[in-house]
Structure formats: C-alpha cells, structure tokens
Short mmCIF file of C-alpha atoms in Angstrom, two decimals:
data_model
loop_
_atom_site.label_atom_id
_atom_site.label_comp_id
_atom_site.label_asym_id
_atom_site.label_seq_id
_atom_site.Cartn_x
_atom_site.Cartn_y
_atom_site.Cartn_z
CA MET A 1 51.10 3.02 -2.56
CA THR A 2 51.77 6.08 -4.71
CA SER A 3 49.84 9.34 -4.68
CA LYS A 4 48.59 8.57 -8.20
CA THR A 5 47.08 5.27 -7.01
CA ILE A 6 45.40 7.00 -4.06
CA ALA A 7 44.04 9.76 -6.30
CA ALA A 8 42.76 7.21 -8.81
CA GLY A 9 41.03 5.29 -6.01
CA ILE A 10 39.39 8.44 -4.67
CA LEU A 11 38.22 9.44 -8.16
CA ARG A 12 36.87 5.94 -8.76
CA ALA A 13 34.96 6.03 -5.44
CA ILE A 14 33.54 9.47 -6.23
CA GLY A 15 32.50 8.25 -9.66
CA ILE A 16 30.73 5.19 -8.20
CA VAL A 17 28.94 7.28 -5.59
CA THR A 18 27.90 9.78 -8.26
CA LEU A 19 26.55 7.04 -10.52
CA ILE A 20 24.62 5.44 -7.67
CA SER A 21 23.18 8.82 -6.68
CA LEU A 22 22.11 9.53 -10.26
CA LEU A 23 20.57 6.07 -10.53
CA LEU A 24 18.59 6.55 -7.30
CA CYS A 25 17.45 9.99 -8.46
CA PHE A 26 16.33 8.54 -11.79
CA ILE A 27 14.46 5.72 -10.05
CA TYR A 28 12.78 8.26 -7.78
CA GLN A 29 11.61 10.30 -10.77
CA ILE A 30 10.07 7.28 -12.50
CA GLN A 31 8.75 5.56 -9.38
CA THR A 32 5.18 5.51 -10.75
CA VAL A 33 6.36 3.67 -13.87
CA ILE A 34 8.29 1.23 -11.68
CA VAL A 35 5.14 0.53 -9.67
CA TYR A 36 3.18 -0.13 -12.88
CA LEU A 37 5.95 -2.40 -14.16
CA MET A 38 6.23 -4.33 -10.90
CA VAL A 39 2.47 -4.90 -10.69
CA ALA A 40 2.47 -5.99 -14.34
CA VAL A 41 5.33 -8.42 -13.70
CA ILE A 42 3.50 -9.86 -10.69
CA ILE A 43 0.28 -10.27 -12.70
CA SER A 44 2.15 -11.87 -15.60
CA LEU A 45 3.93 -14.32 -13.29
CA ILE A 46 0.65 -15.32 -11.67
CA ALA A 47 -1.22 -15.49 -14.98
CA ASN A 48 1.44 -17.44 -16.87
CA PRO A 49 0.30 -20.93 -15.70
CA ILE A 50 -3.25 -20.15 -16.88
CA VAL A 51 -1.94 -18.95 -20.25
CA GLU A 52 0.12 -22.11 -20.65
CA LEU A 53 -2.88 -24.27 -19.75
CA LEU A 54 -5.04 -22.56 -22.35
CA SER A 55 -2.41 -22.56 -25.09
CA LYS A 56 -0.88 -26.02 -24.58
CA LYS A 57 -3.72 -28.11 -23.20
CA LEU A 58 -6.74 -26.43 -24.82
CA LYS A 59 -4.88 -25.36 -27.98
CA PHE A 60 -5.79 -21.67 -27.72
CA PRO A 61 -3.76 -19.31 -29.93
CA ASN A 62 -1.20 -17.55 -27.76
CA ALA A 63 -2.70 -14.07 -28.18
CA LEU A 64 -6.20 -15.39 -27.44
CA ALA A 65 -4.94 -17.27 -24.37
CA VAL A 66 -3.25 -14.13 -23.03
CA GLY A 67 -6.26 -11.92 -23.79
CA PHE A 68 -8.70 -14.38 -22.24
CA THR A 69 -6.57 -14.76 -19.08
CA LEU A 70 -6.28 -10.99 -18.57
CA PHE A 71 -10.00 -10.68 -19.27
CA LEU A 72 -10.63 -13.16 -16.43
CA PHE A 73 -8.40 -11.10 -14.12
CA LEU A 74 -10.16 -7.88 -15.13
CA SER A 75 -13.60 -9.49 -14.71
CA LEU A 76 -12.61 -10.67 -11.23
CA LEU A 77 -11.45 -7.15 -10.30
CA ILE A 78 -14.64 -5.57 -11.68
CA GLY A 79 -16.72 -8.19 -9.89
CA LEU A 80 -15.08 -7.41 -6.57
CA ILE A 81 -15.55 -3.67 -7.11
CA ALA A 82 -19.18 -4.23 -8.12
CA LEU A 83 -19.81 -5.94 -4.79
CA PHE A 84 -18.70 -2.90 -2.83
CA VAL A 85 -19.35 0.16 -4.99
CA PRO A 86 -23.18 0.34 -4.52
CA LEU A 87 -22.80 0.21 -0.74
CA ILE A 88 -19.89 2.66 -0.73
CA THR A 89 -21.76 5.04 -3.06
CA SER A 90 -24.96 5.04 -1.00
CA GLN A 91 -23.17 5.41 2.31
CA GLY A 92 -20.69 7.88 0.84
CA ASN A 93 -23.53 10.13 -0.30
CA ASN A 94 -25.05 10.02 3.18
CA LEU A 95 -21.66 10.84 4.65
CA SER A 96 -21.17 13.69 2.13
CA LEU A 97 -17.57 12.67 1.54
CA LEU A 98 -17.33 14.56 -1.71
CA ASP A 99 -19.35 17.61 -0.71
CA THR A 100 -16.68 20.03 0.54
CA LYS A 101 -19.28 22.67 1.46
CA SER A 102 -21.10 20.18 3.64
CA ILE A 103 -17.80 19.15 5.23
CA GLU A 104 -16.93 22.78 5.93
CA ALA A 105 -20.36 23.48 7.47
CA ASN A 106 -20.15 20.35 9.62
CA LEU A 107 -16.64 21.23 10.79
CA ILE A 108 -17.80 24.72 11.75
CA GLN A 109 -20.70 23.22 13.68
CA LEU A 110 -18.36 20.72 15.32
CA TYR A 111 -15.98 23.52 16.29
CA GLY A 112 -18.89 25.41 17.88
CA GLN A 113 -19.86 22.36 19.90
CA LEU A 114 -16.25 21.85 21.02
CA GLU A 115 -16.00 25.53 21.99
CA SER A 116 -19.22 25.31 24.01
CA TYR A 117 -18.07 22.13 25.75
CA LEU A 118 -14.68 23.59 26.71
CA SER A 119 -16.22 26.88 27.91
CA LYS A 120 -18.25 24.88 30.44
CA HIS A 121 -14.93 23.71 31.83
CA ASN A 122 -13.55 27.27 31.95
CA ILE A 123 -11.34 26.80 28.88
CA ASP A 124 -11.41 29.55 26.26
CA ILE A 125 -10.39 27.78 23.07
CA ASN A 126 -10.20 31.02 21.07
CA LYS A 127 -7.79 32.48 23.62
CA VAL A 128 -5.67 29.32 23.58
CA ILE A 129 -5.49 29.35 19.78
CA LYS A 130 -4.66 33.05 19.71
CA GLU A 131 -1.96 32.82 22.37
CA SER A 132 -0.36 29.73 20.83
CA ASN A 133 -0.63 31.24 17.33
CA LEU A 134 -1.95 27.92 16.01
CA THR A 135 -3.68 29.51 13.04
CA SER A 136 -0.33 30.36 11.52
CA LYS A 137 1.02 26.86 12.12
CA LEU A 138 -1.92 24.73 11.08
CA LYS A 139 -3.90 24.39 7.90
CA PHE A 140 -7.56 23.66 8.46
CA ASN A 141 -8.11 22.42 4.93
CA TYR A 142 -6.15 19.20 5.51
CA LEU A 143 -9.28 17.05 5.40
CA THR A 144 -10.49 18.60 2.15
CA ASP A 145 -7.01 18.32 0.67
CA PHE A 146 -6.80 14.70 1.77
CA LEU A 147 -10.17 13.86 0.23
CA ASN A 148 -9.20 15.67 -2.96
CA SER A 149 -6.00 13.62 -3.11
CA VAL A 150 -8.04 10.44 -2.64
CA ILE A 151 -10.31 11.52 -5.51
CA GLY A 152 -7.24 12.27 -7.63
CA THR A 153 -5.82 8.84 -6.84
CA ILE A 154 -9.08 7.19 -7.84
CA SER A 155 -9.20 9.18 -11.08
CA SER A 156 -5.63 8.11 -11.94
CA PHE A 157 -6.48 4.52 -11.07
CA GLY A 158 -7.95 4.03 -14.55
CA ILE A 159 -4.71 5.15 -16.21
CA GLY A 160 -2.70 2.87 -13.95
CA LEU A 161 -5.03 -0.06 -14.63
CA VAL A 162 -4.78 0.37 -18.40
CA SER A 163 -0.98 0.71 -18.18
CA VAL A 164 -0.60 -2.37 -16.00
CA PHE A 165 -2.78 -4.57 -18.22
CA PHE A 166 -1.08 -3.25 -21.38
CA ILE A 167 2.37 -4.12 -20.00
CA SER A 168 1.13 -7.48 -18.68
CA PHE A 169 -0.34 -8.35 -22.08
CA TYR A 170 2.96 -7.94 -23.89
CA LEU A 171 4.98 -9.56 -21.11
CA LEU A 172 2.81 -12.66 -21.53
CA LEU A 173 2.43 -12.46 -25.30
CA ASP A 174 6.12 -11.98 -26.06
CA LYS A 175 7.56 -13.86 -23.10
CA GLU A 176 9.64 -16.04 -25.44
CA LEU A 177 11.30 -12.92 -26.87
CA PHE A 178 12.02 -11.66 -23.37
CA ILE A 179 13.46 -15.04 -22.40
CA ILE A 180 15.67 -15.07 -25.50
CA GLY A 181 16.79 -11.51 -24.72
CA VAL A 182 17.64 -12.45 -21.14
CA LYS A 183 19.55 -15.53 -22.34
CA LYS A 184 21.65 -13.35 -24.63
CA ILE A 185 22.48 -11.00 -21.76
CA ILE A 186 23.27 -13.54 -19.06
CA PRO A 187 25.94 -16.26 -19.30
CA ASP A 188 24.81 -19.79 -20.17
CA THR A 189 25.83 -20.98 -16.72
CA SER A 190 23.26 -18.65 -15.13
CA GLU A 191 20.19 -19.79 -17.07
CA ASP A 192 19.13 -22.32 -14.45
CA HIS A 193 19.49 -19.69 -11.72
CA VAL A 194 17.25 -17.30 -13.65
CA LEU A 195 14.57 -19.94 -14.21
CA ASN A 196 14.68 -20.99 -10.54
CA SER A 197 14.42 -17.34 -9.50
CA ILE A 198 11.33 -16.79 -11.65
CA VAL A 199 9.59 -19.84 -10.16
CA LYS A 200 10.38 -18.84 -6.57
CA ILE A 201 9.46 -15.19 -7.13
CA ARG A 202 6.11 -16.16 -8.65
CA HIS A 203 5.38 -18.46 -5.71
CA LEU A 204 6.35 -15.96 -3.01
CA LEU A 205 4.61 -12.98 -4.62
CA SER A 206 1.42 -15.01 -5.06
CA ARG A 207 1.54 -15.84 -1.36
CA TYR A 208 2.22 -12.19 -0.53
CA LEU A 209 -0.79 -10.93 -2.49
CA ILE A 210 -3.03 -13.53 -0.87
CA GLY A 211 -1.64 -12.54 2.53
CA LEU A 212 -2.27 -8.85 1.82
CA LEU A 213 -5.89 -9.53 0.86
CA ILE A 214 -6.37 -11.59 4.03
CA GLN A 215 -4.86 -8.81 6.15
CA LEU A 216 -7.06 -6.09 4.62
CA THR A 217 -10.14 -8.27 5.02
CA VAL A 218 -9.37 -9.01 8.67
CA VAL A 219 -8.71 -5.34 9.44
CA CYS A 220 -11.86 -4.22 7.60
CA VAL A 221 -14.00 -6.72 9.53
CA LEU A 222 -12.49 -5.67 12.88
CA TYR A 223 -12.97 -1.97 12.07
CA LEU A 224 -16.57 -2.71 11.05
CA ILE A 225 -17.23 -4.54 14.33
CA VAL A 226 -15.88 -1.57 16.34
CA LEU A 227 -18.08 0.91 14.43
CA LEU A 228 -21.19 -1.27 14.66
CA VAL A 229 -20.70 -1.84 18.40
CA PHE A 230 -20.83 1.91 18.98
CA GLY A 231 -23.68 2.43 16.52
CA ILE A 232 -21.85 4.57 13.96
CA ASP A 233 -23.82 5.32 10.80
CA ASN A 234 -22.23 4.45 7.46
CA ALA A 235 -20.03 1.95 9.29
CA PHE A 236 -19.12 -0.07 6.21
CA VAL A 237 -17.77 2.80 4.12
CA ILE A 238 -15.71 4.14 7.06
CA ALA A 239 -14.29 0.66 7.77
CA PHE A 240 -13.57 0.09 4.07
CA LEU A 241 -11.76 3.42 3.61
CA CYS A 242 -9.70 2.93 6.77
CA ALA A 243 -8.82 -0.66 5.81
CA ILE A 244 -7.64 0.43 2.36
CA LEU A 245 -5.24 2.87 4.04
CA ASN A 246 -3.57 -0.15 5.67
CA ILE A 247 -1.94 -0.81 2.29
CA ILE A 248 0.50 1.92 3.38
CA PRO A 249 2.54 0.19 6.11
CA TYR A 250 2.69 1.87 9.54
CA ILE A 251 1.61 5.33 8.34
CA GLY A 252 -1.68 4.11 6.88
CA PRO A 253 -3.14 2.87 10.20
CA PHE A 254 -2.25 6.18 11.87
CA ILE A 255 -4.06 8.14 9.14
CA ALA A 256 -6.97 5.68 9.38
CA THR A 257 -7.38 6.38 13.10
CA ILE A 258 -7.48 10.15 12.57
CA LEU A 259 -9.90 9.75 9.65
CA SER A 260 -12.17 7.47 11.69
CA ALA A 261 -12.27 10.00 14.55
CA ILE A 262 -13.18 12.86 12.21
CA LEU A 263 -15.83 10.85 10.35
CA THR A 264 -17.29 9.59 13.63
CA MET A 265 -17.68 13.17 14.82
CA LEU A 266 -19.29 14.17 11.53
CA THR A 267 -21.78 11.30 11.65
CA THR A 268 -22.80 12.14 15.24
CA ILE A 269 -22.70 15.91 14.83
CA ASN A 270 -26.46 16.39 15.30
CA GLN A 271 -26.38 14.70 18.69
CA ASP A 272 -25.26 16.07 22.05
CA PHE A 273 -21.53 16.74 21.95
CA GLN A 274 -20.75 16.02 25.61
CA THR A 275 -22.81 12.87 26.09
CA VAL A 276 -22.68 11.32 22.61
CA THR A 277 -20.20 12.78 20.09
CA LEU A 278 -17.10 13.10 22.28
CA PRO A 279 -17.44 9.78 24.18
CA THR A 280 -18.29 7.85 21.01
CA THR A 281 -15.30 9.32 19.17
CA ILE A 282 -13.00 8.39 22.06
CA TYR A 283 -14.38 4.83 22.18
CA VAL A 284 -14.04 4.38 18.41
CA THR A 285 -10.46 5.72 18.50
CA ILE A 286 -9.58 3.29 21.30
CA GLY A 287 -11.24 0.48 19.35
CA PHE A 288 -9.23 1.31 16.23
CA PHE A 289 -6.07 1.49 18.31
CA ILE A 290 -6.76 -2.01 19.68
CA VAL A 291 -7.40 -3.31 16.15
CA GLN A 292 -4.08 -1.86 15.03
CA LEU A 293 -2.29 -3.45 17.98
CA ILE A 294 -3.74 -6.80 16.94
CA ASP A 295 -2.82 -6.18 13.30
CA ASN A 296 0.71 -4.90 13.97
CA ASN A 297 1.60 -7.58 16.53
CA VAL A 298 -0.36 -10.61 15.36
CA THR A 299 -1.96 -10.45 11.92
CA SER A 300 0.60 -8.58 9.80
CA PRO A 301 3.81 -10.18 11.17
CA PHE A 302 2.31 -13.66 10.89
CA ILE A 303 0.84 -13.19 7.40
CA PHE A 304 3.79 -11.35 5.84
CA SER A 305 6.56 -13.32 7.53
CA LYS A 306 4.91 -16.57 6.48
CA SER A 307 4.04 -15.41 2.96
CA VAL A 308 7.49 -14.08 2.01
CA ASN A 309 9.55 -15.99 4.60
CA SER A 310 11.04 -12.88 6.21
CA HIS A 311 11.40 -11.89 9.86
CA PRO A 312 9.00 -9.12 11.03
CA LEU A 313 11.93 -6.90 12.09
CA GLU A 314 13.52 -7.47 8.70
CA ILE A 315 10.29 -6.36 6.97
CA PHE A 316 10.03 -3.29 9.22
CA LEU A 317 13.58 -2.15 8.42
CA VAL A 318 13.10 -2.72 4.68
CA ILE A 319 9.87 -0.69 4.65
CA LEU A 320 11.54 2.06 6.68
CA ILE A 321 14.58 2.29 4.39
CA ILE A 322 12.71 2.13 1.07
CA GLY A 323 10.00 4.44 2.43
CA THR A 324 12.67 6.98 3.38
CA LEU A 325 14.13 6.84 -0.13
CA PHE A 326 10.93 6.74 -2.20
CA GLY A 327 8.12 7.90 0.09
CA ILE A 328 4.71 6.25 0.34
CA THR A 329 5.03 4.59 -3.07
CA GLY A 330 8.23 2.93 -1.90
CA MET A 331 6.55 1.70 1.29
CA ILE A 332 3.79 0.03 -0.72
CA ILE A 333 6.14 -1.87 -3.04
CA ALA A 334 8.91 -2.44 -0.47
CA ILE A 335 8.07 -6.05 0.42
CA PRO A 336 7.64 -7.31 -3.19
CA MET A 337 10.87 -5.56 -4.25
CA TYR A 338 12.78 -6.96 -1.28
CA THR A 339 11.41 -10.46 -1.91
CA ILE A 340 12.54 -10.37 -5.55
CA LEU A 341 16.02 -9.17 -4.55
CA LYS A 342 16.33 -11.89 -1.89
CA VAL A 343 15.43 -14.65 -4.34
CA ILE A 344 17.89 -13.33 -6.94
CA ALA A 345 20.65 -13.01 -4.32
CA LYS A 346 20.08 -16.57 -3.08
CA GLU A 347 20.32 -17.95 -6.61
CA PHE A 348 23.39 -16.03 -7.74
CA ILE A 349 25.44 -15.46 -4.56
CA PRO A 350 24.28 -18.22 -2.18
CA GLU A 351 27.66 -18.48 -0.44
CA ASN A 352 27.63 -14.88 0.78
CA LYS A 353 27.29 -14.88 4.59
CA LEU A 354 24.71 -12.08 4.70
CA VAL A 355 22.67 -13.70 1.92
CA LYS A 356 22.76 -17.02 3.80
CA ILE A 357 21.33 -15.36 6.91
CA LEU A 358 18.62 -13.41 5.08
CA THR A 359 17.52 -16.23 2.79
CA LYS A 360 17.78 -19.26 5.06
CA ASN A 361 13.99 -19.80 4.94
CA ILE A 362 13.62 -19.44 1.15
#
C-alpha cells in the first residue's frame, strides 16, 4: 500500500466524517420542521385508508375526501380539547398558574413557613444559604420561567397545528405525484420493498400512537388517584399537566414530580406547614414516585415494546442516543424515527446480522 493510497483513504474518511457532521448539524437546526414533517407523515399514513374509502367507495372528489378526512381529525382533536379545557381553565384560575405575582407571593409565604419550621429544629436556613452561597448558584425564577416556556409552547402549538395539517393535506392530495417521484428515484426492483415498508410503518406507528394515548391516560388516572387520596385541591389540572410531561421520556416524569410537589405546597399554603403542607407534599411525592415506578417498569415497557415490537432496553438506548443528539425534541420523536428506520432496514437489508437481530419481531 503506497503513501498516496493511505493519504487518499485518510482524506476520504475525513470527508465522510465532515459530511456526516454537517448533515447532523443541519438536522439539528431544522429539528422543529422535522417534527412537523414526521407528525404530518404519520397523520397522512393513518388517514390514507379513510381517504381511499371516501374517494373510491363513496366517489368523493380526491380534494374533498382529503379535506373531509382532515376535518374529521381536527374535529376529534378539538372535541378532546373541549372536554378538558373548561375544567383546566377553572382549576387553573384557582391555582393561579398564570399569575406570576401570585406565584411569587405564595413562594415567599412558603419560604417563611419553611424558615419557621426549620428554626424550631435549630436550623437557620438563612445562615445555611449564606454559608453555602446558594444564591449565586441557584435561580429562584425557575418555576416562572418554566411556566412561561409552557405558555410559549402552547402559543406555538397553533402554528405547529396549521403546519402539520397543511403538510398532511398535500401529502394526501398529491400522494400519486410523490409515489411517482419515489419510483423515479428508486430502482424498479425496490418498489415492492417501499410499498411493504409504507404498510408496516403505518401499522406500527398507529399502534404506537394508540399505546402512547393509553400510557398517558393510565398515568393521568394514577396521578389523579394519588392527589384525590390526599385531598389536594385542583387535582385534575395537576394530574393532567404532570401526565402531559410524560410525553418526554424519562426526564418528563422527573419534572412532573418536582412540579407536583411545588403545586401541592402552593395549594396547601394557607394550612399549617408542619402538620399539613410538609407531610402532604411528602406523601404526594412518594405517590408520584410509585406511579412512575409502575409506569417505567410495567406500563411503558409493555405498551411500547408491544406497539413497535422493540425490546425495552433497545427503546431506552435509542431515546438516550437521539436525546443526546437532538435534546428533548429528539426524545419525543425517537421511537417513531427508530421504528421507521427499522422497517426500512428490514425491507432493504434483511440479511444483515444486526438488522436480523433488531427486526426479528417485525
């Protein structure tokens, strides 16, 4: 092997690594668009059988069939939201979730109660904070910042919803053009593999979405039971908010536990700190921890492993890797992305040993 060959190999490897790095950087920059596109693809795959039924069996014009199908999806989403919004709004107002001044006043009052409780046990919290220099290490506006980020997410939800339905509409309306375009790109021998992949992906992603809804419902109900057992006011809105956070794998439940503890303290702030607020918060935290143990070890592994035919450890590693690369957004879309890649790999490189191991249940 000559020095020129070695140099060419090194340059080629550097070029490949550089291209991959640039591609990952580009994907990271447009991750929001990728999320919109993936959700739109999932919706279009699920909606396609309904569109075909309307257009072929009931003789609807294609555009009308697509529009009517997406209207049904949107009506279903609005209907589900309408079931919960009045209760969330009424309880949210009582909880003063959006009133930052009220939150600040309640936190100051809570701090005073904590200080009084610790002083009875000969602990000077001010001295501890001063000596440990915690004020320079901690930000006390985390809760307000978190709530503001939630509000920002909700406000951007409308833009995301419009984008997703717009993309879905044209994916369904012009699906023949997309199919023709794909056929021109891929070799003729791969057409069957592509069609098989689409069918399997649609099936598995439908099962995944159903599994996710079941998981969130189960978690919400268990959270609600814990809060009702200990007599927490505004139990439904707290359980609902904490359950929604479970969409973020592993990190979401941790945030939910902290949020539940803070909101429990705020709802019991006018009661005796030592005999009511502190014990109740501890009990609720333990209850949430037990719910998460059940979810992490029973509900989630069973639902997700069965819905996408993947081992729980496999799912954990995928979420960890994609989450490290793309943050929280990556963690949310990790399982659908991985499922799509597995199906494509099984169709196109089924003889690969690693693919055989990972896709043996698909």
